[in-house]
Coordinates of C-alpha atoms and ligand atoms in Angstrom, one line a residue:
M19 CA 89.9 94.5 79.8
N20 CA 90.1 95.3 83.4
S21 CA 93.3 97.3 84.1
E22 CA 92.6 97.7 87.8
K23 CA 95.6 97.2 90.1
Y24 CA 95.0 95.4 93.3
I25 CA 96.8 95.1 96.6
L26 CA 96.8 91.8 98.5
A27 CA 97.0 92.5 102.2
L28 CA 98.0 89.5 104.4
D29 CA 97.0 90.1 108.0
Q30 CA 98.5 87.3 110.2
G31 CA 96.9 87.7 113.6
T32 CA 97.1 85.8 116.9
T33 CA 94.0 83.7 116.4
S34 CA 93.5 83.8 112.6
S35 CA 95.1 84.4 109.3
R36 CA 93.2 86.8 107.0
S37 CA 93.7 88.0 103.4
F38 CA 92.1 91.1 101.9
I39 CA 92.2 92.2 98.3
Y40 CA 91.9 96.0 98.0
D41 CA 91.3 97.9 94.8
S42 CA 93.3 101.1 94.2
D43 CA 90.6 103.1 96.0
F44 CA 90.9 100.8 99.1
K45 CA 87.5 99.1 98.7
V46 CA 87.6 95.5 99.8
T47 CA 87.1 93.4 96.7
A48 CA 87.5 90.0 98.4
F49 CA 88.3 88.6 101.8
D50 CA 89.0 85.3 103.5
Q51 CA 89.9 84.2 107.0
K52 CA 91.0 81.0 108.7
E53 CA 91.4 80.4 112.4
F54 CA 94.2 78.2 113.6
K55 CA 95.1 76.2 116.6
Q56 CA 96.4 77.8 119.8
I57 CA 98.9 75.5 121.6
F58 CA 99.2 75.7 125.4
P59 CA 101.8 73.2 126.4
R60 CA 101.9 74.4 130.0
S61 CA 100.4 77.2 132.1
G62 CA 101.6 80.5 130.8
W63 CA 103.1 79.0 127.6
V64 CA 101.5 79.9 124.2
E65 CA 102.7 78.5 120.9
H66 CA 101.7 78.3 117.2
D67 CA 102.8 75.8 114.6
P68 CA 104.8 78.0 112.1
E69 CA 103.8 75.6 109.2
T70 CA 100.1 76.0 110.1
I71 CA 100.5 79.7 110.2
W72 CA 102.0 79.7 106.7
K73 CA 99.5 77.2 105.3
S74 CA 96.5 79.1 106.7
Q75 CA 97.8 82.4 105.4
L76 CA 98.5 81.0 102.0
A77 CA 95.1 79.3 101.8
T78 CA 93.3 82.6 102.7
A79 CA 95.3 84.4 100.0
K80 CA 94.4 81.9 97.4
M81 CA 90.8 81.8 98.4
A82 CA 90.5 85.6 98.4
I83 CA 92.0 85.7 94.9
E84 CA 89.5 83.1 93.8
K85 CA 86.5 84.8 95.5
G86 CA 87.4 88.1 93.9
H87 CA 88.1 86.6 90.4
I88 CA 91.3 88.5 90.4
P89 CA 93.9 87.7 87.7
V90 CA 97.1 87.2 89.8
K91 CA 99.0 89.4 87.3
S92 CA 96.8 92.4 88.3
I93 CA 98.1 92.2 91.9
A94 CA 100.5 95.1 92.0
G95 CA 101.9 94.4 95.4
I96 CA 101.5 92.4 98.6
G97 CA 101.4 93.9 102.0
I98 CA 102.1 91.9 105.2
T99 CA 101.0 92.8 108.7
N100 CA 101.4 90.5 111.6
Q101 CA 101.1 89.7 115.3
R102 CA 104.2 91.3 116.6
E103 CA 107.0 89.8 118.8
T104 CA 106.0 86.2 118.1
T105 CA 109.2 84.3 117.5
V106 CA 110.2 81.7 114.9
V107 CA 113.7 80.1 114.6
W108 CA 114.3 77.9 111.6
N109 CA 117.2 76.1 109.9
R110 CA 118.3 78.0 106.8
E111 CA 119.4 74.8 105.0
T112 CA 116.3 72.7 105.5
G113 CA 113.8 75.6 106.0
K114 CA 112.3 73.7 109.0
P115 CA 111.5 75.5 112.2
L116 CA 113.4 74.2 115.2
Y117 CA 110.5 74.7 117.6
N118 CA 107.0 76.1 117.5
A119 CA 106.5 79.8 117.2
I120 CA 106.6 81.3 120.8
V121 CA 103.7 83.7 120.9
W122 CA 103.9 87.2 122.3
Q123 CA 101.6 86.2 125.2
D124 CA 103.9 83.5 126.4
R125 CA 105.4 84.1 129.9
R126 CA 108.0 81.2 130.1
T127 CA 110.9 83.6 130.3
S128 CA 109.5 85.6 133.3
A129 CA 112.2 84.3 135.8
Y130 CA 115.0 85.1 133.4
C131 CA 113.5 88.6 132.8
K132 CA 113.4 89.2 136.6
S133 CA 117.0 88.2 136.9
L134 CA 118.0 90.6 134.2
K135 CA 116.2 93.4 136.0
S136 CA 117.8 92.5 139.3
R137 CA 121.2 92.7 137.5
G138 CA 120.4 96.3 136.8
R139 CA 120.1 95.9 133.0
S140 CA 116.8 97.8 132.7
L141 CA 118.0 101.4 132.0
A142 CA 120.5 100.5 129.3
I143 CA 118.0 98.3 127.5
T144 CA 115.3 100.9 127.6
E145 CA 117.7 103.5 126.4
K146 CA 118.6 101.5 123.3
T147 CA 115.3 99.7 122.5
G148 CA 112.6 102.0 123.9
L149 CA 111.1 98.9 125.5
V150 CA 111.2 97.3 129.0
I151 CA 112.6 93.9 130.0
D152 CA 109.6 91.6 129.6
P153 CA 108.9 88.1 128.2
Y154 CA 106.5 89.8 125.8
F155 CA 109.4 90.8 123.4
S156 CA 111.3 88.4 121.1
A157 CA 114.8 88.4 122.6
T158 CA 114.2 86.1 125.6
K159 CA 112.1 83.8 123.4
I160 CA 115.0 83.3 121.0
K161 CA 117.3 82.7 123.9
W162 CA 114.9 80.1 125.2
I163 CA 114.9 78.2 121.9
L164 CA 118.7 78.3 121.7
D165 CA 119.0 77.1 125.3
N166 CA 116.4 74.3 125.1
V167 CA 116.4 72.8 121.7
T168 CA 119.0 70.1 121.1
D169 CA 122.0 71.3 119.0
A170 CA 120.4 74.8 118.5
K171 CA 123.3 76.7 120.0
E172 CA 125.8 74.9 117.8
L173 CA 123.7 75.4 114.7
A174 CA 123.4 79.0 115.5
Q175 CA 127.1 79.4 116.0
Q176 CA 127.6 77.8 112.6
G177 CA 125.4 80.4 111.0
K178 CA 122.8 77.8 110.1
L179 CA 119.8 79.3 111.9
A180 CA 117.5 82.2 111.1
F181 CA 115.3 84.1 113.4
G182 CA 112.2 86.0 112.3
T183 CA 109.0 87.5 113.6
I184 CA 106.0 86.3 111.6
D185 CA 106.5 88.8 108.8
S186 CA 110.0 87.4 108.2
W187 CA 108.8 83.8 108.4
L188 CA 106.0 84.5 105.8
I189 CA 108.4 86.3 103.5
W190 CA 110.9 83.5 103.7
K191 CA 108.2 81.1 102.7
L192 CA 106.8 83.4 100.0
T193 CA 110.2 83.8 98.4
K194 CA 111.2 80.1 98.9
G195 CA 114.1 81.1 101.1
K196 CA 115.5 83.9 98.9
S197 CA 114.7 86.8 101.3
H198 CA 115.3 86.9 105.0
I199 CA 114.1 90.4 105.9
T200 CA 111.9 92.3 108.4
D201 CA 110.8 95.9 108.6
Y202 CA 111.7 98.6 111.1
S203 CA 108.4 98.3 113.1
N204 CA 108.8 94.6 113.7
A205 CA 112.5 94.9 114.4
S206 CA 111.8 97.5 117.0
R207 CA 109.7 94.9 119.1
T208 CA 112.5 92.3 119.5
L209 CA 114.4 94.0 122.3
L210 CA 117.5 93.6 120.1
F211 CA 117.2 96.6 117.8
N212 CA 118.7 99.9 118.6
I213 CA 116.0 102.4 117.7
R214 CA 118.6 105.3 117.7
T215 CA 121.3 103.8 115.4
L216 CA 118.7 101.7 113.5
E217 CA 120.8 98.6 113.7
W218 CA 120.8 95.3 115.5
D219 CA 122.5 96.0 118.7
V220 CA 125.7 93.8 119.1
E221 CA 125.8 94.3 122.9
L222 CA 122.2 93.1 123.3
L223 CA 122.7 90.2 120.9
A224 CA 125.8 89.2 123.0
L225 CA 123.8 89.6 126.3
F226 CA 121.2 87.1 125.0
G227 CA 123.8 84.9 123.3
I228 CA 122.3 85.4 119.8
P229 CA 124.7 85.4 116.9
V230 CA 124.0 88.3 114.5
S231 CA 124.0 85.9 111.6
M232 CA 120.5 84.8 112.8
M233 CA 119.0 88.2 112.3
P234 CA 117.0 89.3 109.2
K235 CA 118.0 92.3 107.1
V236 CA 115.9 95.3 108.2
V237 CA 114.1 97.1 105.3
N238 CA 111.7 100.1 104.9
N239 CA 108.0 99.7 105.4
S240 CA 107.3 100.5 101.8
G241 CA 109.1 99.8 98.5
V242 CA 109.9 96.8 96.4
L243 CA 111.1 94.8 99.3
A244 CA 111.1 91.2 97.9
H245 CA 109.5 89.1 95.2
T246 CA 107.3 86.0 95.8
D247 CA 108.5 82.8 94.1
E248 CA 106.3 82.3 91.0
S249 CA 105.4 78.8 92.1
I250 CA 103.5 80.2 95.2
L251 CA 100.7 82.1 93.4
G252 CA 101.5 81.2 89.8
H253 CA 103.2 84.5 89.1
S254 CA 106.0 86.4 90.9
I255 CA 104.5 89.4 92.8
P256 CA 106.5 92.1 94.6
I257 CA 106.1 92.4 98.3
T258 CA 105.8 96.2 98.7
G259 CA 104.7 96.8 102.3
I260 CA 105.4 95.3 105.8
A261 CA 104.4 96.5 109.2
G262 CA 103.6 95.1 112.7
D263 CA 99.9 95.1 113.4
Q264 CA 99.7 98.2 115.7
Q265 CA 101.9 100.3 113.5
A266 CA 99.9 99.3 110.5
A267 CA 96.7 100.4 112.3
L268 CA 98.4 103.8 113.2
F269 CA 99.2 104.2 109.5
G270 CA 95.7 102.9 108.4
Q271 CA 94.2 105.6 110.6
L272 CA 96.4 108.0 108.7
C273 CA 97.9 109.3 112.0
I274 CA 100.9 110.5 109.9
D275 CA 101.6 113.8 111.7
P276 CA 103.2 114.1 115.1
G277 CA 100.6 114.3 117.9
M278 CA 98.0 112.1 116.1
A279 CA 96.9 109.0 118.0
K280 CA 94.8 105.9 117.5
C281 CA 93.3 103.4 119.9
T282 CA 92.3 99.9 118.9
Y283 CA 89.6 98.7 121.1
G284 CA 89.8 94.9 120.8
T285 CA 90.3 92.2 123.3
G286 CA 92.8 94.5 124.9
C287 CA 93.2 98.2 123.9
F288 CA 96.3 99.4 122.1
M289 CA 97.0 103.0 121.9
M290 CA 99.7 104.5 119.7
L291 CA 100.8 108.1 119.3
N292 CA 102.9 109.4 116.4
T293 CA 105.8 111.4 117.9
G294 CA 107.4 112.3 114.5
S295 CA 111.1 112.1 114.0
E296 CA 111.6 112.4 117.8
I297 CA 112.1 109.5 120.2
V298 CA 110.0 110.5 123.2
S299 CA 111.3 108.7 126.3
S300 CA 108.4 108.1 128.6
S301 CA 108.4 109.0 132.3
H302 CA 105.1 107.0 132.6
K303 CA 106.2 103.6 131.5
M304 CA 105.0 103.9 127.9
L305 CA 107.0 102.2 125.3
S306 CA 109.0 104.1 122.6
T307 CA 108.9 102.3 119.3
I308 CA 109.4 102.8 115.6
G309 CA 106.2 103.6 113.7
W310 CA 107.7 103.2 110.2
K311 CA 110.6 104.2 108.0
L312 CA 109.8 105.7 104.6
G313 CA 112.8 106.8 102.4
N314 CA 115.3 108.1 104.9
E315 CA 112.7 109.3 107.4
T316 CA 112.0 107.4 110.5
T317 CA 108.7 108.1 112.4
Y318 CA 108.6 107.1 116.0
A319 CA 105.7 106.4 118.3
L320 CA 104.7 106.0 121.9
E321 CA 102.7 102.9 122.7
G322 CA 100.6 101.9 125.7
S323 CA 98.3 99.0 126.2
V324 CA 95.4 97.9 128.3
F325 CA 95.2 94.1 129.0
V326 CA 91.4 93.8 129.4
G327 CA 89.3 96.0 127.1
G328 CA 86.6 94.3 125.0
A329 CA 87.5 91.1 127.0
L330 CA 85.6 92.6 129.9
I331 CA 82.4 92.6 127.7
Q332 CA 83.2 88.9 126.8
W333 CA 83.4 88.2 130.5
L334 CA 80.0 89.8 131.1
R335 CA 78.7 87.6 128.3
D336 CA 80.4 84.3 129.0
E337 CA 80.8 84.3 132.8
L338 CA 78.0 86.5 134.1
G339 CA 75.5 85.8 131.2
F340 CA 74.5 89.5 131.3
I341 CA 74.3 89.5 127.5
S342 CA 74.4 87.0 124.7
E343 CA 76.3 89.2 122.2
A344 CA 78.8 91.9 122.8
H345 CA 76.8 94.6 121.0
E346 CA 73.9 94.1 123.5
S347 CA 76.1 95.8 126.1
E348 CA 75.3 99.1 124.4
I349 CA 71.5 98.5 124.6
I350 CA 71.6 97.5 128.2
A351 CA 73.9 100.3 129.3
S352 CA 71.7 102.8 127.6
E353 CA 68.9 101.9 130.0
A354 CA 70.9 103.6 132.8
P355 CA 71.4 107.4 132.6
N356 CA 74.7 107.0 134.4
N357 CA 76.8 104.5 136.3
G358 CA 74.8 105.0 139.6
G359 CA 78.1 105.4 141.4
V360 CA 79.5 102.0 140.3
Y361 CA 83.1 101.7 139.2
F362 CA 84.5 98.6 137.7
V363 CA 88.3 98.0 137.8
P364 CA 88.9 95.3 135.1
A365 CA 92.3 94.2 136.5
L366 CA 91.4 90.6 135.7
T367 CA 95.0 89.9 134.7
G368 CA 96.7 92.6 136.7
L369 CA 97.0 96.2 135.4
G370 CA 99.2 97.3 132.5
A371 CA 100.4 100.8 131.8
P372 CA 100.7 103.2 133.6
Y373 CA 100.3 101.1 136.8
W374 CA 102.1 97.9 135.8
D375 CA 100.8 96.0 138.8
P376 CA 100.6 92.2 138.1
D377 CA 99.0 91.7 141.5
A378 CA 96.1 94.1 141.1
R379 CA 92.8 92.2 140.7
G380 CA 89.4 93.1 139.3
A381 CA 86.9 94.8 141.6
I382 CA 83.5 96.5 141.4
F383 CA 83.0 99.4 143.8
G384 CA 80.0 101.4 144.9
I385 CA 77.3 98.6 144.6
K386 CA 74.2 99.6 146.5
R387 CA 70.8 97.9 147.1
S388 CA 69.5 99.9 144.1
T389 CA 72.3 99.0 141.7
T390 CA 71.0 97.6 138.4
K391 CA 72.4 95.4 135.7
A392 CA 72.3 98.4 133.3
E393 CA 74.5 100.4 135.7
L394 CA 77.0 97.5 136.0
T395 CA 77.1 97.1 132.3
R396 CA 77.6 100.9 131.8
A397 CA 80.3 100.8 134.5
A398 CA 82.1 98.0 132.6
L399 CA 82.1 100.0 129.4
E400 CA 83.2 103.1 131.2
S401 CA 86.1 101.2 132.7
I402 CA 87.5 100.5 129.3
A403 CA 87.4 104.3 128.6
F404 CA 89.0 105.1 132.0
Q405 CA 91.9 102.8 131.2
V406 CA 92.4 104.3 127.8
N407 CA 92.2 107.8 129.4
D408 CA 95.1 106.9 131.8
L409 CA 97.2 106.0 128.7
L410 CA 96.1 109.3 127.0
N411 CA 97.1 111.3 130.1
A412 CA 100.4 109.5 130.4
M413 CA 101.3 110.1 126.8
S414 CA 100.3 113.8 126.8
Q415 CA 102.4 114.3 129.8
D416 CA 105.4 112.6 128.0
L417 CA 104.7 114.7 124.9
E418 CA 104.2 117.8 127.0
V419 CA 101.2 118.9 124.8
P420 CA 97.6 117.7 125.0
I421 CA 96.5 115.2 122.4
Q422 CA 93.7 116.8 120.4
Q423 CA 92.0 113.9 118.8
L424 CA 91.8 110.1 119.1
R425 CA 91.0 107.8 116.2
A426 CA 89.2 104.7 117.2
D427 CA 89.1 101.2 115.7
G428 CA 88.7 97.6 116.7
G429 CA 85.6 95.5 117.5
A430 CA 84.5 97.5 120.6
A431 CA 84.8 100.8 118.8
A432 CA 81.3 99.9 117.4
N433 CA 80.0 100.8 120.8
K434 CA 78.7 104.4 120.8
I435 CA 78.3 104.7 124.6
L436 CA 82.0 103.7 125.0
L437 CA 83.3 106.2 122.5
Q438 CA 81.0 109.0 123.8
F439 CA 82.2 108.4 127.3
Q440 CA 85.8 108.3 126.1
S441 CA 85.3 111.7 124.5
D442 CA 83.6 113.1 127.7
I443 CA 86.2 112.1 130.2
S444 CA 89.2 112.6 128.0
K445 CA 87.9 115.9 126.8
I446 CA 89.0 115.0 123.3
A447 CA 87.4 114.4 119.9
V448 CA 87.0 110.7 119.2
L449 CA 86.8 109.8 115.5
K450 CA 85.6 106.5 114.1
P451 CA 86.5 105.8 110.4
S452 CA 84.0 104.1 108.1
L453 CA 86.3 101.1 107.7
L454 CA 87.3 99.6 111.1
E455 CA 89.8 97.2 109.4
T456 CA 92.6 99.7 109.9
T457 CA 95.4 97.1 110.3
S458 CA 95.0 95.5 106.9
M459 CA 94.2 98.9 105.4
G460 CA 97.4 100.4 106.8
V461 CA 99.6 97.8 105.3
A462 CA 97.7 98.1 102.0
F463 CA 98.5 101.8 102.2
F464 CA 102.2 101.0 102.6
A465 CA 102.0 98.4 99.8
S466 CA 100.2 100.7 97.4
M467 CA 103.0 103.3 97.9
G468 CA 105.6 100.6 97.4
A469 CA 103.9 99.5 94.2
G470 CA 103.8 103.0 92.9
I471 CA 100.0 103.3 92.9
H472 CA 99.8 106.0 95.6
T473 CA 101.9 108.6 97.4
L474 CA 101.4 109.8 100.9
D475 CA 99.6 112.8 99.4
T476 CA 97.1 110.7 97.3
L477 CA 96.4 108.5 100.4
K478 CA 95.2 111.5 102.4
D479 CA 91.6 111.4 101.2
K480 CA 91.3 107.6 101.7
W481 CA 90.5 107.9 105.4
L482 CA 86.8 108.4 105.7
L483 CA 85.0 109.6 108.8
D484 CA 82.0 107.6 109.9
Q485 CA 81.2 109.2 113.2
E486 CA 82.7 111.9 115.5
F487 CA 82.2 112.1 119.2
N488 CA 82.7 115.3 121.1
P489 CA 83.0 116.1 124.8
D490 CA 79.6 116.8 126.3
M491 CA 79.9 116.4 130.0
P492 CA 80.1 119.2 132.6
L493 CA 83.7 119.6 133.9
K494 CA 82.5 119.0 137.5
T495 CA 81.2 115.6 136.5
V496 CA 84.3 114.7 134.6
K497 CA 86.4 115.6 137.6
A498 CA 84.2 113.5 140.0
H499 CA 84.4 110.5 137.6
L500 CA 88.2 110.7 137.4
K501 CA 88.6 111.0 141.2
N502 CA 86.3 108.1 141.8
W503 CA 88.2 106.0 139.2
Q504 CA 91.5 106.7 140.9
E505 CA 90.0 105.7 144.3
A506 CA 88.8 102.5 142.8
I507 CA 92.2 101.8 141.2
N508 CA 94.0 102.5 144.5
R509 CA 91.8 100.0 146.3
S510 CA 92.6 97.3 143.7
L511 CA 96.4 97.5 143.5
G512 CA 98.3 94.7 145.2
W513 CA 95.2 92.7 146.0
A514 CA 96.8 89.3 145.2
T515 CA 99.7 89.9 147.5
A516 CA 97.6 91.3 150.3
T517 CA 95.3 88.3 150.4
T518 CA 95.5 84.5 150.5
E519 CA 94.3 82.4 147.7
I520 CA 91.7 79.8 148.7
N521 CA 92.4 76.5 146.9
E522 CA 90.6 74.0 149.2
Ligands
ADP18 P1 90.7 91.2 118.6 O1 91.2 91.6 117.3 O2 91.5 91.6 119.8 O3 90.3 89.7 118.7 P2 88.3 92.7 117.9 O4 88.8 93.9 117.4 O5 87.7 91.7 116.9 O6 89.3 92.0 118.9 O7 87.1 93.0 119.0 C1 86.5 92.0 119.7 C2 86.3 92.5 121.1 O8 85.5 93.6 121.1 C3 85.7 91.4 122.0 O9 86.4 91.4 123.2 C4 84.3 91.9 122.2 O10 83.8 91.6 123.5 C5 84.3 93.4 122.0 N1 83.2 93.9 121.3 C6 82.7 93.7 120.1 N2 81.6 94.4 119.8 C7 81.4 95.2 120.9 C8 80.4 96.1 121.2 N3 79.4 96.5 120.3 N4 80.5 96.7 122.4 C9 81.4 96.4 123.3 N5 82.4 95.5 123.0 C10 82.4 94.9 121.9

């Protein structure tokens, strides 16, 4: 008789729903994935169908259970990690969403955000939430639904509507409407949660015209948080872990002590630094956020993101035809000993932290008659590392101590040239774990603690090093690179406003 206890980790991402079954040693026993439709009703609008999200997630969970031949009763806990900020509003009585999920990338509330800023609201909002006023976060998306869907405001006032990020929505479905909850990490991305008092902020709710009755109860990241309805998987299973995707990755990288940082090198790059029980307010436009809450202890984090990371390699592949697969970028770049003086600024959609310039545009500097494809490819990879280095510098200045080590994950972390260059210019050890699925692993860690299988102590040996990159570049060269990068950035800022677009 197999007495193994499993964790089912649901990873609901922006483009696909995935389910992992982990054994108690965190080996992946089974996995399934389903992509789903992206809905673009207008330029700058991005939506998902909440029912499709639910169905795709449930289908992958069932398929993973089937593939792994796992008796449902041996699943000791479910962990849920999710695309953050994406907003669903539904009717509590019918369980039906009022509108599609408005995805984190959606920019429809830009004008409203600008008006809030011009009314001088920025400082007070940042002080309470750790965030900046931006369409990215949930608050203005909820307001948009209440303002634009027939009868929504009235229903909300009558207490008939529920708001949730994707974790809440999935838990509502899994429990057949019994639990309307979210965790601290997801709550901290709504622009409505006070990260100091750890409560929904009544002033902010009033500012956005959102009744508090819509908000989910906020629960810890780990514990017995809810129970699935037995009709869903044939047996009631406790939900024992919840975390937003980036926080889950920080935990999955076991960055559990203050000063530890991870960077996920995916389409964009997401860096997060554990700041312990302290909220570090950034002077460099980083976001302060909640990492997790375990027992009575809240762990905070600083977060910064780069819009175009691995996406630049996609661009080399799809638009320039330099490569046919992303991993070839490493082979081609290795043909050049250095970048040959070429600097690539990947401001294809403006620049994020610490520059925050929506009008910056992409540029390649230093091209000569002798410039090769290998040098251009190397420069593209290096530009990802330069951007991450800017985040690292901003965060170490905010923290007032240098960051010693960076744990890397995400698809582009497979690239050795990229990670070595990161280590070189940031003068930091870059560590790549053997399992790059740190997001689902992180929520599996939370869930295994909640299910009583592991404690923080017994998790400590579950993070396994695959490769370590250490600085190996003369200081003089590092300095030259960083100066050149800054020159390139300066020449790219504001390009869209300084020039006239040609549409003829
Ligand atoms: P996401 O979760 O954001 O979709 P992934 O973590 O799956 O992204 O990583 C995919 C991204 O990483 C793509 O943008 C791809 O171009 C890039 N990528 C994948 N493999 C490599 C590689 N070996 N070298 C450089 N970039 C890579």
